[in-house]
Short mmCIF file of C-alpha atoms in Angstrom, two decimals:
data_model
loop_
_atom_site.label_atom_id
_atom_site.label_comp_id
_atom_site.label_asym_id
_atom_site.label_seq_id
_atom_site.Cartn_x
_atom_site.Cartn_y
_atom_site.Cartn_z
CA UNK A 814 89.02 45.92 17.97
CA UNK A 815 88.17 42.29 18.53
CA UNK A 816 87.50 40.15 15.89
CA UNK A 817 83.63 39.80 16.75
CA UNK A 818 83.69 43.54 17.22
CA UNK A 819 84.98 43.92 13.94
CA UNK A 820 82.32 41.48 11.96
CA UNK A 821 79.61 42.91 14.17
CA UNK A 822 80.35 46.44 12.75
CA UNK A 823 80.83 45.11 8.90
CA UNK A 824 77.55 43.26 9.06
CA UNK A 825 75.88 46.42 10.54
CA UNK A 826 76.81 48.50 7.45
CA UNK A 827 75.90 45.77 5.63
CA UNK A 828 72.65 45.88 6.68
CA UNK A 829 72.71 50.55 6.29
CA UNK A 830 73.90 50.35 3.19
CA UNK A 831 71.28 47.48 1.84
CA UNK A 832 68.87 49.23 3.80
CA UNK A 833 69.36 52.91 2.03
CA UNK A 834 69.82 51.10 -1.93
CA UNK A 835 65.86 50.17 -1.39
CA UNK A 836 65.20 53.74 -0.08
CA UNK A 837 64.86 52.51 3.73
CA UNK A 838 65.76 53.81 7.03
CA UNK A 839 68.45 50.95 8.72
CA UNK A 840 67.08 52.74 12.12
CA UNK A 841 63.59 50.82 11.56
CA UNK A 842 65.23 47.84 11.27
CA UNK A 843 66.49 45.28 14.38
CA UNK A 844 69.05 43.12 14.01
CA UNK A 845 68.87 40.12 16.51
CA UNK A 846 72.45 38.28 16.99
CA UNK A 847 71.72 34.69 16.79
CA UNK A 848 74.05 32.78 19.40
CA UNK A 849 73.73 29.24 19.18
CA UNK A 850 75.99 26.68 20.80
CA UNK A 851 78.03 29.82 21.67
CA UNK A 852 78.65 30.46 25.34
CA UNK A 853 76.90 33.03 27.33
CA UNK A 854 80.70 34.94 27.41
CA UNK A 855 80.26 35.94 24.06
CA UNK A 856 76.56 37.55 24.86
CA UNK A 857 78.24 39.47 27.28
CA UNK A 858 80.82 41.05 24.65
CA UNK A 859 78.28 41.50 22.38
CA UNK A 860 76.34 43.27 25.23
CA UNK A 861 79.65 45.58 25.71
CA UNK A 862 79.47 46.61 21.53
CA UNK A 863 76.08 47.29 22.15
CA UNK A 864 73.76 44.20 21.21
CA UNK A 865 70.79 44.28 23.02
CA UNK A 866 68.82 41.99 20.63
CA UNK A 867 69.23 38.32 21.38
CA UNK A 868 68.05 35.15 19.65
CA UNK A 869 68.59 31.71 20.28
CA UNK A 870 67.14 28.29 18.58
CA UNK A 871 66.34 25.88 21.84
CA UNK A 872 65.19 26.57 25.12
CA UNK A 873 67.73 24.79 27.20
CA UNK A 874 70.24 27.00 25.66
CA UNK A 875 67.84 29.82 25.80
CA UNK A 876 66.78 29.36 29.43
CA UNK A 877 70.85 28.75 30.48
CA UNK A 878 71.64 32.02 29.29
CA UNK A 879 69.03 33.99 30.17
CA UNK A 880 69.69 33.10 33.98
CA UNK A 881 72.89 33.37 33.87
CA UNK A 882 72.78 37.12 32.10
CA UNK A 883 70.19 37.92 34.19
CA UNK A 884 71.95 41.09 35.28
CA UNK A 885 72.06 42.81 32.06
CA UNK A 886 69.55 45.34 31.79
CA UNK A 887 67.32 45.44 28.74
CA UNK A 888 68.70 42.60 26.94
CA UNK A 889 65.92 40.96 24.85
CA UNK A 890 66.15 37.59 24.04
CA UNK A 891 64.05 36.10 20.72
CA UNK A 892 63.29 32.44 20.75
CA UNK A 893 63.36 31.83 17.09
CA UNK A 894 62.74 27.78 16.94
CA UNK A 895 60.65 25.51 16.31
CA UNK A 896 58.77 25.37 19.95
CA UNK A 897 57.42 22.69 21.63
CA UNK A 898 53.98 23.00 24.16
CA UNK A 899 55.60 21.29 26.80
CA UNK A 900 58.65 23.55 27.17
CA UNK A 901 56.24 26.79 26.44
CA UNK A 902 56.50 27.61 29.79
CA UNK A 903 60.48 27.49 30.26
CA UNK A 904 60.20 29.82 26.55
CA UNK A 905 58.24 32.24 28.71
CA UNK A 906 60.44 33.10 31.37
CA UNK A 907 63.18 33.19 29.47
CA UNK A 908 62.32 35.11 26.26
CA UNK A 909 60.35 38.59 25.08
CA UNK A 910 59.84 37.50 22.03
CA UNK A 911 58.63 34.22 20.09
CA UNK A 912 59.07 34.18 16.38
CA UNK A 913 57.66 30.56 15.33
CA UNK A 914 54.09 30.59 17.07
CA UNK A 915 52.30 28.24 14.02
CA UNK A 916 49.58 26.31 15.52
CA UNK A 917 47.33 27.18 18.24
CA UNK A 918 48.00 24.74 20.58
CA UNK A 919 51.87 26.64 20.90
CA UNK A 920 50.05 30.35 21.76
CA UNK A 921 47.52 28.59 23.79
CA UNK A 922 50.28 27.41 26.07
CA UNK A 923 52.53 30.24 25.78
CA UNK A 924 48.82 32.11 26.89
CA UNK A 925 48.81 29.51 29.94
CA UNK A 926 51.98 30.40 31.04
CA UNK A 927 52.23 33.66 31.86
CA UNK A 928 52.76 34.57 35.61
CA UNK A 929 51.85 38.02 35.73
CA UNK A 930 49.94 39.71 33.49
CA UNK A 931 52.98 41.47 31.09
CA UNK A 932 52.62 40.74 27.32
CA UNK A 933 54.85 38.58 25.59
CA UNK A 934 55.55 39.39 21.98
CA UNK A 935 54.98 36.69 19.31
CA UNK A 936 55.23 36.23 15.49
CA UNK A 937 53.36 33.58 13.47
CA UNK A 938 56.11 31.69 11.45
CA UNK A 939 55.00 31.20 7.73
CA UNK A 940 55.70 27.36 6.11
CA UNK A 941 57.34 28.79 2.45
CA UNK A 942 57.38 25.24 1.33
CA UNK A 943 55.38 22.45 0.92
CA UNK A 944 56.54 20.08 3.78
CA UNK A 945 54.89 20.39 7.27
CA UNK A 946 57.52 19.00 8.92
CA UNK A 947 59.19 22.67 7.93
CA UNK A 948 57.25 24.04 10.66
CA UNK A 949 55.43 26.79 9.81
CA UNK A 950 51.36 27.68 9.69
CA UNK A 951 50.22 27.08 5.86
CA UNK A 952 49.85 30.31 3.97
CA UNK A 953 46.06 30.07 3.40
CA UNK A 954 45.42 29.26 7.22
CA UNK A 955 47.37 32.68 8.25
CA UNK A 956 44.36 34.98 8.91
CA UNK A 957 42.39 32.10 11.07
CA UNK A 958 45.38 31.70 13.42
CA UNK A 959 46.29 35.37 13.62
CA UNK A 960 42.21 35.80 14.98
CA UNK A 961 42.59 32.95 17.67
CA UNK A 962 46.13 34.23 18.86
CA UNK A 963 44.31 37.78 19.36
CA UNK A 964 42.00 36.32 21.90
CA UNK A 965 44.74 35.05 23.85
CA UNK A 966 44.48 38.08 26.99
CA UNK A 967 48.50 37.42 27.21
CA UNK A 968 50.11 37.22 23.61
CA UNK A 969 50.81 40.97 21.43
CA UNK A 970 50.71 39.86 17.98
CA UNK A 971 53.85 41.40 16.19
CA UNK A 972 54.08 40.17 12.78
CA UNK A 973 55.47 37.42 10.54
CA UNK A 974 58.28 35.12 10.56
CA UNK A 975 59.87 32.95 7.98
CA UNK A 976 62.69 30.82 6.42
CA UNK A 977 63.51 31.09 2.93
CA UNK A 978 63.47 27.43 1.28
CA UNK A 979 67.21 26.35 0.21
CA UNK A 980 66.28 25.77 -2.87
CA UNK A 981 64.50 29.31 -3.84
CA UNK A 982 65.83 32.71 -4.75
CA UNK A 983 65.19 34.29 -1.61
CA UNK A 984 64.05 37.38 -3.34
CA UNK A 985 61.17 35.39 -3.93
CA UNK A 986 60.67 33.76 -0.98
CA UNK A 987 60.45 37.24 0.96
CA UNK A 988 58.27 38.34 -1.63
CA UNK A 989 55.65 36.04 -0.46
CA UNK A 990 56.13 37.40 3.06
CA UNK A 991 55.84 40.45 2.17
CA UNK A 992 52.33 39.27 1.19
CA UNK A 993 51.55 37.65 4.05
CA UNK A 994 52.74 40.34 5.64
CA UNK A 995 49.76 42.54 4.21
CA UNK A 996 47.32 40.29 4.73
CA UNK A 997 48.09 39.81 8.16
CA UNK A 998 47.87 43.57 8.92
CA UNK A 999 44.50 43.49 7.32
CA UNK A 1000 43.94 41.65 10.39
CA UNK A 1001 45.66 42.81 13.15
CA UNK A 1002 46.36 46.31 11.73
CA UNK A 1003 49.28 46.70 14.54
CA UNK A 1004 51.26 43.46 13.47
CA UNK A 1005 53.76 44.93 10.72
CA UNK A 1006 57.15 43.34 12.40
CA UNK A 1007 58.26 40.87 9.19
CA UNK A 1008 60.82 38.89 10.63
CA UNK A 1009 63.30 37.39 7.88
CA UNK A 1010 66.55 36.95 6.87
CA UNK A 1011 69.82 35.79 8.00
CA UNK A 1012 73.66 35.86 7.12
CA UNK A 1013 72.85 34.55 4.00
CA UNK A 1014 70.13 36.20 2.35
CA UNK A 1015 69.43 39.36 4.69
CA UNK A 1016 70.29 41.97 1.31
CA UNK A 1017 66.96 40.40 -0.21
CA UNK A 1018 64.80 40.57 3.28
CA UNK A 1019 65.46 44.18 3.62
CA UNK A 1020 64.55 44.51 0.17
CA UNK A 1021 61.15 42.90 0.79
CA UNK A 1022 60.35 45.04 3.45
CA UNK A 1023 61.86 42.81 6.54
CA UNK A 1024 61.88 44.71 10.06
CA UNK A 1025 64.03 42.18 11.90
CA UNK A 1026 66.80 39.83 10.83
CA UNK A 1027 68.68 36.87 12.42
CA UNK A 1028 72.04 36.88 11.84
CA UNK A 1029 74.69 34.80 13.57
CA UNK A 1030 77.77 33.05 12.34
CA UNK A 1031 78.38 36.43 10.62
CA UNK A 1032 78.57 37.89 13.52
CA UNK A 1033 79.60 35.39 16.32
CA UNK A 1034 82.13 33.16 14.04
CA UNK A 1035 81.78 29.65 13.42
CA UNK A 1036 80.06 27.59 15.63
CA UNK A 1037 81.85 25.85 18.46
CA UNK A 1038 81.94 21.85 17.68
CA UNK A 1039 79.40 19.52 19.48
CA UNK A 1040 80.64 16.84 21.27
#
């Protein structure tokens, strides 16, 4: 077994055996390997253990492996950062999912770009702190963006996403996504993904009810140095 191989399988009973102490199914939850800076090689070995859930944190790096794994069948790949409106369209051909849709102008122009008419899947990332430049939509302006994304003809609602603050226990950071998790759903009654946690902190997202967690050096290793 290969040393990825082996971490991969250690983080996925990890994640069972958190997911069965809070009475939970681990079946109803996703876990999306998070390859950044990592080549597209080491997608393809995860694809060979079985990953089929991909996420990744920029679009050039997103787009560069999406073409070039283009030939595996029913990969997903999750674009999980902060997006920008100019490269919305480059985020659309490349990825099924978007987890940090938080203003309107980002789902208006991941709307725009669509070429055909398939749905892409989005999440509207929730701000946990109390600096914009987080990224994030403000807890209190949740509901209005979750009504102008469902207009959009092109965009499924799915859910929530956030990042618990460094400087909080993440048990109750989640908690408060958990809540906004709710209140969403009052909403959009079909949005109930909750998108949270990562290597660090993924015991106390399953514990607050998380359907999807973003895991990487775990996983993949360290990441390789930038030059």
């Amino acid at each position: 077994m290969t040393a990825v191989a082996e971490r991969l399988s250690a983080i996925d009973a990890a994640i069972a055996d958190a997911a069965r102490r809070v009475g939970r199914d681990p079946a109803e939850i996703t876990r999306i390997v998070v390859t950044k800076f990592h080549p597209a090689a080491l997608v393809s070995e995860l694809y060979g253990l079985g990953v089929r859930e991909v996420g990744e944190n920029r679009q050039q790096e997103l787009s560069a492996k999406a073409e070039a794994l283009a030939g595996l069948r029913d990969l997903r790949w999750h674009f999980i950062g902060q997006a920008q409106t100019n490269k919305a369209g480059a985020i659309r051909r490349a990825a099924q999912a978007v987890h940090s849709v938080d203003r309107l102008r980002i789902a208006e122009a991941l709307d725009r770009a669509a070429a055909d008419d398939e749905l892409l899947d989005v999440l509207l990332q929730i701000n946990l702190t109390d600096d914009p430049a987080r990224g994030g939509v403000a807890p209190a302006e949740l509901e209005r963006l979750a009504e102008r994304v469902l207009a959009l003809p092109t965009l499924r609602l799915r859910g929530v996403m956030a990042v618990a603050p460094l400087d909080e226990d993440p048990a109750a950071a989640f908690a408060r996504v958990h809540e906004s998790a709710q209140r969403l759903r009052a909403v959009a009654p079909e949005a109930d993904w909750i998108s949270a946690g990562m290597t660090g902190d993924f015991v106390e997202a399953i514990a607050a009810g998380a359907t999807h967690l973003r895991i990487g050096s775990a996983i993949t290793g360290p990441r390789p140095a930038q030059g």
